[in-house]
Structure formats: C-alpha cells, structure tokens
Amino acid sequence: MDSLGALNRRLTIIGFSLAAPDDYARQILYTITRNYQKSHWDKEELGLGKKTPMLIIDFQPDPTKQEEFRKRYAFVDWSRADIHFEGFNVASLDLIR
C-alpha cells in the first residue's frame, strides 16, 4: 500500500469530500497523493511521459465550502494539482481526457 501512486502517470479523485468520519480513507488518499506528487514527478518513466497535475473533481459551488474542502485536502501540493468545483459534468470529462 505504501507505494500506491508512485508510478502512476495521472491521478483523478472524483466526488470524495473527505468527511470527518473518513479517517481511514483519508490515510489512503494521503499516501496515494504523497506518492503521486513526490515520486518521479519530473521524470519520464517507461516512455510514458511526465506526470500531469492530479485532478480533483467535487461539487462545491460556495466559496466558503471550497475553502473548507481545501483545508480537508491540506496534504495536497496545490502547485501539482488542479481542482474542479462544478461537480462531475461535461466540463470535468474534458479535463479527465
């Protein structure tokens, strides 16, 4: 489990708001995110190209809720991540592709 995400070329989290009771899920997402954003970041592995910024998709239309969301995901290096607060929609599909 500790190496999950290290060699992935892309990472997308869809609709997971990390509610307070989700401590075990938070640990897993922390590990995957840490590995993805810190391991082999600027390296081209196996001819597959460099990693892209991770993408987080969630429905958070209120700026206050968006800030709370960012605090729950405080372990994310936002310089290596993009966030889409309009939920899972056509625009988010374009981001995933």
Short mmCIF file of N, CA, C and O in Angstrom, two decimals:
data_model
loop_
_atom_site.label_atom_id
_atom_site.label_comp_id
_atom_site.label_asym_id
_atom_site.label_seq_id
_atom_site.Cartn_x
_atom_site.Cartn_y
_atom_site.Cartn_z
N MET A 1 0.81 -1.20 0.00
CA MET A 1 0.00 0.00 0.00
C MET A 1 0.86 1.26 0.00
O MET A 1 0.43 2.27 -0.53
N ASP A 2 2.03 1.20 0.60
CA ASP A 2 2.81 2.42 0.76
C ASP A 2 3.38 2.95 -0.54
O ASP A 2 3.84 4.07 -0.60
N SER A 3 3.36 2.17 -1.61
CA SER A 3 3.91 2.65 -2.88
C SER A 3 2.83 3.02 -3.90
O SER A 3 3.16 3.43 -5.01
N LEU A 4 1.56 2.93 -3.53
CA LEU A 4 0.48 3.27 -4.45
C LEU A 4 0.63 4.70 -4.96
O LEU A 4 0.91 5.60 -4.20
N GLY A 5 0.46 4.89 -6.25
CA GLY A 5 0.50 6.22 -6.85
C GLY A 5 1.88 6.67 -7.29
O GLY A 5 1.99 7.63 -8.05
N ALA A 6 2.93 6.01 -6.87
CA ALA A 6 4.28 6.47 -7.17
C ALA A 6 4.58 6.47 -8.67
O ALA A 6 5.20 7.40 -9.17
N LEU A 7 4.14 5.46 -9.39
CA LEU A 7 4.45 5.36 -10.81
C LEU A 7 3.26 5.68 -11.72
O LEU A 7 3.39 5.58 -12.94
N ASN A 8 2.14 6.06 -11.16
CA ASN A 8 1.00 6.45 -11.99
C ASN A 8 1.35 7.70 -12.77
O ASN A 8 2.04 8.58 -12.28
N ARG A 9 0.86 7.81 -13.99
CA ARG A 9 1.09 8.99 -14.82
C ARG A 9 0.01 10.04 -14.60
O ARG A 9 0.20 11.21 -14.85
N ARG A 10 -1.18 9.60 -14.17
CA ARG A 10 -2.30 10.51 -13.92
C ARG A 10 -3.03 10.06 -12.66
O ARG A 10 -3.07 8.88 -12.34
N LEU A 11 -3.66 11.04 -11.99
CA LEU A 11 -4.44 10.73 -10.80
C LEU A 11 -5.63 11.68 -10.76
O LEU A 11 -5.46 12.90 -10.85
N THR A 12 -6.83 11.11 -10.65
CA THR A 12 -8.06 11.90 -10.55
C THR A 12 -8.88 11.39 -9.39
O THR A 12 -9.07 10.18 -9.25
N ILE A 13 -9.36 12.30 -8.55
CA ILE A 13 -10.27 11.96 -7.45
C ILE A 13 -11.59 12.64 -7.76
O ILE A 13 -11.64 13.86 -7.94
N ILE A 14 -12.65 11.85 -7.83
CA ILE A 14 -13.96 12.38 -8.21
C ILE A 14 -14.94 12.21 -7.05
O ILE A 14 -15.17 11.10 -6.57
N GLY A 15 -15.52 13.33 -6.61
CA GLY A 15 -16.62 13.32 -5.66
C GLY A 15 -16.31 12.72 -4.31
O GLY A 15 -17.15 12.04 -3.72
N PHE A 16 -15.14 12.98 -3.79
CA PHE A 16 -14.79 12.46 -2.48
C PHE A 16 -14.43 13.63 -1.57
O PHE A 16 -13.33 14.14 -1.62
N SER A 17 -15.37 14.06 -0.74
CA SER A 17 -15.21 15.28 0.05
C SER A 17 -14.44 15.09 1.35
O SER A 17 -14.22 16.05 2.08
N LEU A 18 -14.04 13.87 1.66
CA LEU A 18 -13.29 13.57 2.89
C LEU A 18 -14.02 14.03 4.14
O LEU A 18 -13.53 14.85 4.92
N ALA A 19 -15.19 13.52 4.33
CA ALA A 19 -15.95 13.83 5.54
C ALA A 19 -15.16 13.41 6.78
O ALA A 19 -14.32 12.50 6.72
N ALA A 20 -15.43 14.05 7.90
CA ALA A 20 -14.69 13.80 9.14
C ALA A 20 -14.59 12.32 9.52
O ALA A 20 -13.53 11.88 9.98
N PRO A 21 -15.64 11.50 9.39
CA PRO A 21 -15.53 10.10 9.79
C PRO A 21 -14.67 9.23 8.86
O PRO A 21 -14.44 8.07 9.14
N ASP A 22 -14.19 9.81 7.77
CA ASP A 22 -13.45 9.03 6.78
C ASP A 22 -11.95 9.00 7.04
O ASP A 22 -11.14 9.16 6.14
N ASP A 23 -11.53 8.79 8.29
CA ASP A 23 -10.11 8.82 8.62
C ASP A 23 -9.30 7.76 7.88
O ASP A 23 -8.18 8.03 7.45
N TYR A 24 -9.84 6.57 7.72
CA TYR A 24 -9.10 5.52 7.01
C TYR A 24 -8.96 5.86 5.53
O TYR A 24 -7.89 5.68 4.94
N ALA A 25 -10.02 6.37 4.94
CA ALA A 25 -9.94 6.79 3.54
C ALA A 25 -8.96 7.95 3.40
O ALA A 25 -8.22 8.02 2.41
N ARG A 26 -8.94 8.85 4.35
CA ARG A 26 -8.00 9.99 4.32
C ARG A 26 -6.56 9.47 4.31
O ARG A 26 -5.71 9.98 3.58
N GLN A 27 -6.26 8.45 5.10
CA GLN A 27 -4.91 7.89 5.14
C GLN A 27 -4.51 7.31 3.78
O GLN A 27 -3.39 7.50 3.32
N ILE A 28 -5.44 6.61 3.15
CA ILE A 28 -5.16 6.03 1.84
C ILE A 28 -4.94 7.12 0.80
O ILE A 28 -3.97 7.09 0.03
N LEU A 29 -5.84 8.11 0.77
CA LEU A 29 -5.69 9.21 -0.19
C LEU A 29 -4.42 10.01 0.07
O LEU A 29 -3.76 10.45 -0.87
N TYR A 30 -4.08 10.19 1.34
CA TYR A 30 -2.84 10.88 1.67
C TYR A 30 -1.64 10.14 1.07
O TYR A 30 -0.77 10.73 0.42
N THR A 31 -1.59 8.83 1.27
CA THR A 31 -0.47 8.03 0.77
C THR A 31 -0.39 8.08 -0.75
O THR A 31 0.68 8.32 -1.32
N ILE A 32 -1.51 7.87 -1.42
CA ILE A 32 -1.52 7.89 -2.88
C ILE A 32 -1.11 9.26 -3.40
O ILE A 32 -0.29 9.38 -4.32
N THR A 33 -1.67 10.32 -2.80
CA THR A 33 -1.37 11.68 -3.24
C THR A 33 0.10 12.01 -2.99
O THR A 33 0.78 12.56 -3.87
N ARG A 34 0.59 11.70 -1.81
CA ARG A 34 2.01 11.96 -1.49
C ARG A 34 2.91 11.27 -2.49
O ARG A 34 3.82 11.87 -3.05
N ASN A 35 2.66 10.00 -2.73
CA ASN A 35 3.50 9.25 -3.67
C ASN A 35 3.40 9.81 -5.07
O ASN A 35 4.40 9.93 -5.77
N TYR A 36 2.19 10.14 -5.49
CA TYR A 36 2.00 10.66 -6.84
C TYR A 36 2.73 11.99 -7.02
O TYR A 36 3.42 12.19 -8.02
N GLN A 37 2.59 12.88 -6.07
CA GLN A 37 3.14 14.22 -6.22
C GLN A 37 4.63 14.32 -5.89
O GLN A 37 5.27 15.28 -6.28
N LYS A 38 5.19 13.36 -5.19
CA LYS A 38 6.59 13.47 -4.78
C LYS A 38 7.52 12.47 -5.47
O LYS A 38 8.71 12.72 -5.58
N SER A 39 7.00 11.35 -5.93
CA SER A 39 7.86 10.32 -6.54
C SER A 39 7.90 10.46 -8.06
O SER A 39 6.86 10.47 -8.70
N HIS A 40 9.08 10.59 -8.60
CA HIS A 40 9.28 10.60 -10.05
C HIS A 40 8.52 11.74 -10.73
O HIS A 40 8.07 11.59 -11.86
N TRP A 41 8.35 12.87 -10.07
CA TRP A 41 7.49 13.93 -10.60
C TRP A 41 8.00 14.46 -11.94
O TRP A 41 7.23 14.58 -12.89
N ASP A 42 9.24 14.81 -12.05
CA ASP A 42 9.76 15.41 -13.28
C ASP A 42 10.47 14.42 -14.18
O ASP A 42 11.23 14.81 -15.06
N LYS A 43 10.21 13.15 -13.97
CA LYS A 43 10.89 12.12 -14.77
C LYS A 43 9.92 11.48 -15.75
O LYS A 43 8.76 11.27 -15.45
N GLU A 44 10.45 11.17 -16.90
CA GLU A 44 9.67 10.42 -17.87
C GLU A 44 9.97 8.94 -17.64
O GLU A 44 11.10 8.50 -17.75
N GLU A 45 8.95 8.20 -17.26
CA GLU A 45 9.13 6.79 -16.93
C GLU A 45 8.59 5.89 -18.04
O GLU A 45 7.47 6.10 -18.53
N LEU A 46 9.37 4.92 -18.45
CA LEU A 46 8.95 3.89 -19.40
C LEU A 46 8.41 4.47 -20.70
O LEU A 46 7.55 3.89 -21.35
N GLY A 47 8.89 5.65 -21.08
CA GLY A 47 8.44 6.26 -22.32
C GLY A 47 7.01 6.75 -22.29
O GLY A 47 6.41 7.02 -23.33
N LEU A 48 6.42 6.89 -21.11
CA LEU A 48 5.01 7.29 -20.98
C LEU A 48 4.84 8.78 -20.74
O LEU A 48 3.71 9.25 -20.57
N GLY A 49 5.91 9.53 -20.68
CA GLY A 49 5.81 10.96 -20.44
C GLY A 49 5.82 11.29 -18.96
O GLY A 49 5.80 10.41 -18.11
N LYS A 50 5.84 12.58 -18.69
CA LYS A 50 5.86 13.04 -17.31
C LYS A 50 4.45 13.03 -16.72
O LYS A 50 3.46 13.04 -17.44
N LYS A 51 4.39 13.06 -15.41
CA LYS A 51 3.11 13.10 -14.72
C LYS A 51 2.41 14.43 -14.99
O LYS A 51 3.06 15.46 -15.16
N THR A 52 1.09 14.39 -14.97
CA THR A 52 0.28 15.59 -15.09
C THR A 52 -0.18 15.98 -13.68
O THR A 52 -0.20 15.15 -12.78
N PRO A 53 -0.58 17.24 -13.49
CA PRO A 53 -1.13 17.60 -12.18
C PRO A 53 -2.33 16.71 -11.85
O PRO A 53 -3.14 16.39 -12.73
N MET A 54 -2.42 16.28 -10.59
CA MET A 54 -3.58 15.48 -10.21
C MET A 54 -4.82 16.35 -10.33
O MET A 54 -4.75 17.57 -10.27
N LEU A 55 -5.96 15.71 -10.56
CA LEU A 55 -7.21 16.41 -10.75
C LEU A 55 -8.19 15.98 -9.66
O LEU A 55 -8.35 14.79 -9.41
N ILE A 56 -8.80 16.96 -9.01
CA ILE A 56 -9.83 16.68 -8.01
C ILE A 56 -11.12 17.31 -8.49
O ILE A 56 -11.16 18.51 -8.80
N ILE A 57 -12.17 16.50 -8.57
CA ILE A 57 -13.48 16.95 -9.03
C ILE A 57 -14.47 16.76 -7.89
O ILE A 57 -14.60 15.65 -7.37
N ASP A 58 -15.15 17.83 -7.53
CA ASP A 58 -16.16 17.75 -6.48
C ASP A 58 -17.14 18.89 -6.69
O ASP A 58 -16.79 19.90 -7.31
N PHE A 59 -18.35 18.74 -6.19
CA PHE A 59 -19.34 19.80 -6.31
C PHE A 59 -19.31 20.66 -5.05
O PHE A 59 -19.77 20.23 -3.98
N GLN A 60 -18.73 21.84 -5.17
CA GLN A 60 -18.61 22.78 -4.06
C GLN A 60 -18.83 24.19 -4.63
O GLN A 60 -17.88 24.94 -4.85
N PRO A 61 -20.08 24.60 -4.86
CA PRO A 61 -20.32 25.89 -5.51
C PRO A 61 -20.07 27.11 -4.60
O PRO A 61 -19.83 28.21 -5.10
N ASP A 62 -20.09 26.93 -3.31
CA ASP A 62 -19.94 28.03 -2.36
C ASP A 62 -18.46 28.25 -2.02
O ASP A 62 -17.78 27.31 -1.62
N PRO A 63 -17.94 29.48 -2.17
CA PRO A 63 -16.53 29.74 -1.86
C PRO A 63 -16.12 29.34 -0.44
O PRO A 63 -14.99 28.88 -0.23
N THR A 64 -17.00 29.49 0.53
CA THR A 64 -16.68 29.07 1.90
C THR A 64 -16.49 27.57 1.96
O THR A 64 -15.54 27.07 2.58
N LYS A 65 -17.36 26.82 1.30
CA LYS A 65 -17.24 25.36 1.26
C LYS A 65 -15.99 24.94 0.49
O LYS A 65 -15.35 23.95 0.82
N GLN A 66 -15.64 25.70 -0.53
CA GLN A 66 -14.42 25.40 -1.29
C GLN A 66 -13.19 25.52 -0.40
O GLN A 66 -12.28 24.69 -0.47
N GLU A 67 -13.15 26.54 0.42
CA GLU A 67 -12.02 26.73 1.34
C GLU A 67 -11.97 25.61 2.37
O GLU A 67 -10.89 25.10 2.69
N GLU A 68 -13.13 25.21 2.90
CA GLU A 68 -13.18 24.08 3.83
C GLU A 68 -12.67 22.81 3.16
O GLU A 68 -11.94 22.02 3.76
N PHE A 69 -13.06 22.62 1.91
CA PHE A 69 -12.62 21.45 1.14
C PHE A 69 -11.09 21.45 1.01
O PHE A 69 -10.44 20.44 1.24
N ARG A 70 -10.52 22.59 0.66
CA ARG A 70 -9.06 22.70 0.53
C ARG A 70 -8.36 22.41 1.86
O ARG A 70 -7.29 21.81 1.88
N LYS A 71 -8.97 22.81 2.96
CA LYS A 71 -8.38 22.52 4.28
C LYS A 71 -8.41 21.03 4.57
O LYS A 71 -7.47 20.49 5.14
N ARG A 72 -9.50 20.33 4.19
CA ARG A 72 -9.56 18.88 4.39
C ARG A 72 -8.52 18.17 3.54
O ARG A 72 -8.00 17.14 3.91
N TYR A 73 -8.22 18.73 2.38
CA TYR A 73 -7.20 18.18 1.50
C TYR A 73 -5.87 18.94 1.67
O TYR A 73 -5.13 19.14 0.71
N ALA A 74 -5.56 19.34 2.87
CA ALA A 74 -4.36 20.14 3.14
C ALA A 74 -3.06 19.42 2.77
O ALA A 74 -2.03 20.07 2.57
N PHE A 75 -3.10 18.11 2.66
CA PHE A 75 -1.91 17.35 2.30
C PHE A 75 -1.57 17.43 0.81
O PHE A 75 -0.52 16.97 0.38
N VAL A 76 -2.44 18.03 0.01
CA VAL A 76 -2.21 18.16 -1.43
C VAL A 76 -1.26 19.32 -1.70
O VAL A 76 -1.42 20.41 -1.14
N ASP A 77 -0.28 19.10 -2.55
CA ASP A 77 0.57 20.17 -3.05
C ASP A 77 -0.20 20.81 -4.21
O ASP A 77 -0.25 20.27 -5.31
N TRP A 78 -0.83 21.96 -3.94
CA TRP A 78 -1.72 22.58 -4.92
C TRP A 78 -0.98 23.08 -6.15
O TRP A 78 -1.60 23.35 -7.18
N SER A 79 0.34 23.18 -6.10
CA SER A 79 1.10 23.55 -7.30
C SER A 79 1.19 22.37 -8.27
O SER A 79 1.56 22.54 -9.42
N ARG A 80 0.82 21.19 -7.80
CA ARG A 80 0.83 19.98 -8.62
C ARG A 80 -0.56 19.37 -8.71
O ARG A 80 -0.70 18.15 -8.84
N ALA A 81 -1.58 20.22 -8.62
CA ALA A 81 -2.95 19.73 -8.65
C ALA A 81 -3.87 20.78 -9.27
O ALA A 81 -3.62 21.98 -9.17
N ASP A 82 -4.92 20.29 -9.90
CA ASP A 82 -6.00 21.15 -10.41
C ASP A 82 -7.28 20.72 -9.71
O ASP A 82 -7.45 19.54 -9.38
N ILE A 83 -8.17 21.68 -9.52
CA ILE A 83 -9.42 21.38 -8.83
C ILE A 83 -10.58 21.92 -9.65
O ILE A 83 -10.48 23.01 -10.24
N HIS A 84 -11.64 21.15 -9.72
CA HIS A 84 -12.85 21.50 -10.48
C HIS A 84 -14.03 21.40 -9.52
O HIS A 84 -14.40 20.30 -9.12
N PHE A 85 -14.59 22.54 -9.14
CA PHE A 85 -15.65 22.58 -8.14
C PHE A 85 -17.07 22.56 -8.73
O PHE A 85 -18.02 22.83 -8.03
N GLU A 86 -17.20 22.27 -10.01
CA GLU A 86 -18.52 22.26 -10.64
C GLU A 86 -19.14 20.86 -10.67
O GLU A 86 -20.15 20.64 -11.32
N GLY A 87 -18.53 19.92 -9.98
CA GLY A 87 -19.05 18.56 -9.95
C GLY A 87 -18.69 17.78 -11.20
O GLY A 87 -17.98 18.26 -12.08
N PHE A 88 -19.19 16.55 -11.26
CA PHE A 88 -18.93 15.67 -12.40
C PHE A 88 -19.89 16.05 -13.52
O PHE A 88 -21.09 15.79 -13.44
N ASN A 89 -19.37 16.71 -14.55
CA ASN A 89 -20.18 17.18 -15.66
C ASN A 89 -19.39 17.06 -16.95
O ASN A 89 -18.29 16.53 -16.97
N VAL A 90 -19.93 17.62 -18.03
CA VAL A 90 -19.27 17.55 -19.33
C VAL A 90 -17.89 18.23 -19.27
O VAL A 90 -16.92 17.71 -19.81
N ALA A 91 -17.84 19.37 -18.60
CA ALA A 91 -16.56 20.09 -18.49
C ALA A 91 -15.51 19.24 -17.76
O ALA A 91 -14.34 19.23 -18.13
N SER A 92 -15.93 18.53 -16.73
CA SER A 92 -14.98 17.68 -16.00
C SER A 92 -14.51 16.51 -16.86
O SER A 92 -13.36 16.09 -16.76
N LEU A 93 -15.40 16.00 -17.70
CA LEU A 93 -14.98 14.93 -18.62
C LEU A 93 -13.88 15.41 -19.56
O LEU A 93 -12.93 14.67 -19.84
N ASP A 94 -13.99 16.64 -20.02
CA ASP A 94 -12.94 17.20 -20.87
C ASP A 94 -11.62 17.31 -20.12
O ASP A 94 -10.57 17.07 -20.68
N LEU A 95 -11.68 17.64 -18.83
CA LEU A 95 -10.46 17.72 -18.02
C LEU A 95 -9.83 16.35 -17.83
O LEU A 95 -8.61 16.21 -17.81
N ILE A 96 -10.67 15.34 -17.66
CA ILE A 96 -10.18 13.96 -17.46
C ILE A 96 -9.49 13.46 -18.73
O ILE A 96 -8.46 12.80 -18.66
N ARG A 97 -10.07 13.78 -19.86
CA ARG A 97 -9.49 13.31 -21.13
C ARG A 97 -8.18 13.99 -21.33
O ARG A 97 -7.26 13.76 -21.83
#
